[in-house]
Tab-separated table of C-alpha atoms in Angstrom:
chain	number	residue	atom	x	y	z
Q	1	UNK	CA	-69.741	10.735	-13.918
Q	2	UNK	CA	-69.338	10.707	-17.686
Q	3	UNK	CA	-67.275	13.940	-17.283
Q	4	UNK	CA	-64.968	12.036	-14.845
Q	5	UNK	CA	-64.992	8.986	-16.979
Q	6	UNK	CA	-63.250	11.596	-19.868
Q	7	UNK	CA	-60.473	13.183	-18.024
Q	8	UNK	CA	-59.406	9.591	-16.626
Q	9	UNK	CA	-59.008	8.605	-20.233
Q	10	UNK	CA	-57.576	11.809	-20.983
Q	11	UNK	CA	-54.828	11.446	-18.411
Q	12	UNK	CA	-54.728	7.836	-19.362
Q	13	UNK	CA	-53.905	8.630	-22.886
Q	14	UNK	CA	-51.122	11.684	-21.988
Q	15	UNK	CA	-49.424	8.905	-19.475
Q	16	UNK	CA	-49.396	6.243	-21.841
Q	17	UNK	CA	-47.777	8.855	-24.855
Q	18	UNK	CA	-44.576	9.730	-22.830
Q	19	UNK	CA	-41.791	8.120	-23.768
Q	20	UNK	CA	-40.254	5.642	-20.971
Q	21	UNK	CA	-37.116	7.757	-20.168
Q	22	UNK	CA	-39.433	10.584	-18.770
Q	23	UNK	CA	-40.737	8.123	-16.066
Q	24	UNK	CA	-38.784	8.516	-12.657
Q	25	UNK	CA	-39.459	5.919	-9.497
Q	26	UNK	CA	-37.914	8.067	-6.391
Q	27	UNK	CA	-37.339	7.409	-2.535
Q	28	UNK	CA	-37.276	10.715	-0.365
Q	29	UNK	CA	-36.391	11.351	3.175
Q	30	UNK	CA	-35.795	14.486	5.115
Q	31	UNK	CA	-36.875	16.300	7.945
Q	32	UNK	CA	-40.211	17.840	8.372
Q	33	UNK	CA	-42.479	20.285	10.431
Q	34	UNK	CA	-46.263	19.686	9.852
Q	35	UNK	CA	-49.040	21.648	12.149
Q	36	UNK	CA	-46.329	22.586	14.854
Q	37	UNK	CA	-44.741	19.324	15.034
Q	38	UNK	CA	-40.978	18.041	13.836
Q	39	UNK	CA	-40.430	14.992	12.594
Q	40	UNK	CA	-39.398	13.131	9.259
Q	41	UNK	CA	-40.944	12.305	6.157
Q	42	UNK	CA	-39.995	9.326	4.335
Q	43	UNK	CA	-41.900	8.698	0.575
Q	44	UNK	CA	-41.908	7.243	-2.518
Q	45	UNK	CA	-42.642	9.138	-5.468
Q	46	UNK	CA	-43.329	8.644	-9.133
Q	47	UNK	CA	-42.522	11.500	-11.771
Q	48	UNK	CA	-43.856	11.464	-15.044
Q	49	UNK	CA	-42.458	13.925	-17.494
Q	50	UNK	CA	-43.698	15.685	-20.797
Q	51	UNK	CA	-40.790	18.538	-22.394
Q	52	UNK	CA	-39.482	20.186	-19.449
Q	53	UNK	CA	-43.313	19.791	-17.129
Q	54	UNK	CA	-43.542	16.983	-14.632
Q	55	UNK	CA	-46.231	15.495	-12.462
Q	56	UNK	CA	-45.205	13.801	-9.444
Q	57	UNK	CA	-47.441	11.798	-7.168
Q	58	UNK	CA	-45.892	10.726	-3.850
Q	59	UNK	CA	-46.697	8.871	-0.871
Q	60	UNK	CA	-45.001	8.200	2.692
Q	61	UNK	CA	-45.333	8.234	5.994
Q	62	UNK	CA	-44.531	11.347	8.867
Q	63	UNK	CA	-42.640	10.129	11.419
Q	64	UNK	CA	-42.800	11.787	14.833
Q	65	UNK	CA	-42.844	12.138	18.155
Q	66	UNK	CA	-46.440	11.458	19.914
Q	67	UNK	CA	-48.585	13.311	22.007
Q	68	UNK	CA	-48.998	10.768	24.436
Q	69	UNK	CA	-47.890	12.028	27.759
Q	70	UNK	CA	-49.347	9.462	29.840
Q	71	UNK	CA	-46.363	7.281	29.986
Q	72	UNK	CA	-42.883	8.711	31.071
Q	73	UNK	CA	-39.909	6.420	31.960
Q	74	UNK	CA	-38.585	6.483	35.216
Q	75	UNK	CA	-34.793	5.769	36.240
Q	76	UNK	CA	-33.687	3.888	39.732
Q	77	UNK	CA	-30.711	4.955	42.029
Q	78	UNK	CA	-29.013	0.968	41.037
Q	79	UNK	CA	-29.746	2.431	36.877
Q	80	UNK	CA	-32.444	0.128	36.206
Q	81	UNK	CA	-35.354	2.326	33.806
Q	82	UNK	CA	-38.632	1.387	34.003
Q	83	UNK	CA	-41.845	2.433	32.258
Q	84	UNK	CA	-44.766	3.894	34.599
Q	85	UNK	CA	-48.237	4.964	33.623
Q	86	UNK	CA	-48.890	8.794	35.121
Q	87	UNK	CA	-52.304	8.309	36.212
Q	88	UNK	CA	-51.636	5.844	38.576
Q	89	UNK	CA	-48.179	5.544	38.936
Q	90	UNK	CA	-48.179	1.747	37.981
Q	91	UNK	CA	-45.530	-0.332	36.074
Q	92	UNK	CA	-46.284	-0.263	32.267
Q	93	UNK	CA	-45.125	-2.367	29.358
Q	94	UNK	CA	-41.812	-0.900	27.798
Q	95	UNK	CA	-43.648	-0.363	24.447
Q	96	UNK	CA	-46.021	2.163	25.807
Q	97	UNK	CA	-43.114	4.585	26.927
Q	98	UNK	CA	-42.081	4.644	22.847
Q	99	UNK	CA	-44.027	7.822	21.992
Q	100	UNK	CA	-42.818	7.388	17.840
Q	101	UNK	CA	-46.370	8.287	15.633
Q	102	UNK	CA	-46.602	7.515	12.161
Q	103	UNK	CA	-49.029	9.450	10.347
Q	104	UNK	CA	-49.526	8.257	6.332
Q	105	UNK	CA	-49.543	11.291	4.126
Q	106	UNK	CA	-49.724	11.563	-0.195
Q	107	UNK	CA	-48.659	14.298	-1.721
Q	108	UNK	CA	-49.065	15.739	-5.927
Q	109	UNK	CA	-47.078	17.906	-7.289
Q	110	UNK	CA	-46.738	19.682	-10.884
Q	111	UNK	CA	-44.029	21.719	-11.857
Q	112	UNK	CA	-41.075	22.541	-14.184
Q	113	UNK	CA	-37.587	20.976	-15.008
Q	114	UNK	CA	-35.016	23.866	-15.502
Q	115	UNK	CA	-31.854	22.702	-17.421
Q	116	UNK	CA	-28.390	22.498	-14.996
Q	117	UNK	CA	-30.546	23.839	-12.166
Q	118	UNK	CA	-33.594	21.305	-11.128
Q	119	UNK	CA	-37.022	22.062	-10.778
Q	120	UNK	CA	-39.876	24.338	-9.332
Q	121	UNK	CA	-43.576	23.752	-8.649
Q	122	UNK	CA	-46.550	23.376	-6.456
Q	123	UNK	CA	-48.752	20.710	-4.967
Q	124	UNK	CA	-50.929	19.201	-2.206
Q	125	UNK	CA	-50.034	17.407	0.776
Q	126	UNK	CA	-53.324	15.368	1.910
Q	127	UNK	CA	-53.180	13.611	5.269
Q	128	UNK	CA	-55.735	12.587	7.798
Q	129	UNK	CA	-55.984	15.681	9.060
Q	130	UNK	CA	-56.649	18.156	6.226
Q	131	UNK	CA	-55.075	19.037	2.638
Q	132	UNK	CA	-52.134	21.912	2.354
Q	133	UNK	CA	-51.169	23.675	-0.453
Q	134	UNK	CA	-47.169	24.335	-0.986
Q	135	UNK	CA	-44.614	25.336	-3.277
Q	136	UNK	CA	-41.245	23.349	-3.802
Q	137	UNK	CA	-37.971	23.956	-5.136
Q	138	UNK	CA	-35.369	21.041	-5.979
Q	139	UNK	CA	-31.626	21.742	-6.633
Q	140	UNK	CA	-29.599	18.609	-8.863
Q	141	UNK	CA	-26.639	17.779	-6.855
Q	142	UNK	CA	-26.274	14.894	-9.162
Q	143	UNK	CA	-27.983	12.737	-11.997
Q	144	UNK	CA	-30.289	11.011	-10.004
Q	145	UNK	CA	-29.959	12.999	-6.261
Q	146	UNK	CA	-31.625	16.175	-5.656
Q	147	UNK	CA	-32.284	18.391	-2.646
Q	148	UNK	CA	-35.932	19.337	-2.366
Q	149	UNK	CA	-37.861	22.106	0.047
Q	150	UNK	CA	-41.032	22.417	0.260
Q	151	UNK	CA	-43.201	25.150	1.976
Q	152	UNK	CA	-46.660	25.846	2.559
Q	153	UNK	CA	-48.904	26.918	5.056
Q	154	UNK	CA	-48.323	24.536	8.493
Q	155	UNK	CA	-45.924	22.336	6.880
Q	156	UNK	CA	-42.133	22.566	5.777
Q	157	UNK	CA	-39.753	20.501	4.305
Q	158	UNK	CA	-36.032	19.891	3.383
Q	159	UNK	CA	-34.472	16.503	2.373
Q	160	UNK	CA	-33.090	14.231	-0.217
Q	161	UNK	CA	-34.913	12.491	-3.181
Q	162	UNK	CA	-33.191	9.773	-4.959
Q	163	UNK	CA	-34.317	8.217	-8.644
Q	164	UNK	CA	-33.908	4.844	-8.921
């Protein structure tokens, strides 16, 4: 515990020494494929810089399509759609044929700022379901917009993050 107790000040202490321009408040969006399924991630991040090194912790949710298969919409000969359950082919509430999921995920990354290019690193995605390693590579497009990938094992990702 006391161990703990010295790194948090540690950290503490590094955070509180970098000078307020280094701090960057970011929204990021893009598309995503986590354990075999597409959808999109949408996050907010917070990058803390030191020299050219950054530290970026992010969270967000994934947005996707469900595995629910148990309600499937069903369209009449006069057009009118209707929701049925499959098991036993009753009417169901409209709401229950909207398979979207949303699945909270947070994310740290460390890496390095490379002048007139953008950055590289690594980090951690940690969701519900388990904690990936990746690597991710950011291209400036302009002061404040960049186009980020990252890549690791089950999960990819391309989009746009935005400093505020």
């Amino acid at each position: 515990m006391k161990r703990l107790m010295v790194m948090g000040a540690a950290v503490a202490a590094m955070c509180s020494a970098v000078p307020a321009h280094a701090a960057d408040l970011g929204l990021e969006a893009g598309g995503a494929r986590y354990n075999d399924v597409w959808g999109a991630e949408v996050g907010v991040t917070y990058r803390v810089g030191v020299s050219r090194f950054y530290l970026a912790p992010t969270v967000g949710a994934f947005i996707y399509q469900g595995d629910n298969d148990r309600y499937y919409e069903q369209t009449f000969t006069n057009g009118n759609t209707v929701c049925r359950d499959s098991t036993n082919g009753q009417f169901a509430k409209k709401e229950k044929c909207d398979n979207t999921a949303i699945k909270p995920y947070a994310r740290l990354e460390a890496g390095i700022n490379i002048p007139a290019f953008g950055a590289v690193g690594g980090g951690a995605r940690f969701s519900t379901s388990k904690v990936v390693p990746y690597g991710t590579v950011s291209i400036n497009l302009a002061p404040s917009i960049r186009v980020k990938g990252n890549a690791g094992k089950d999960y990819y990702a391309l989009g746009l993050t935005a400093g505020l």
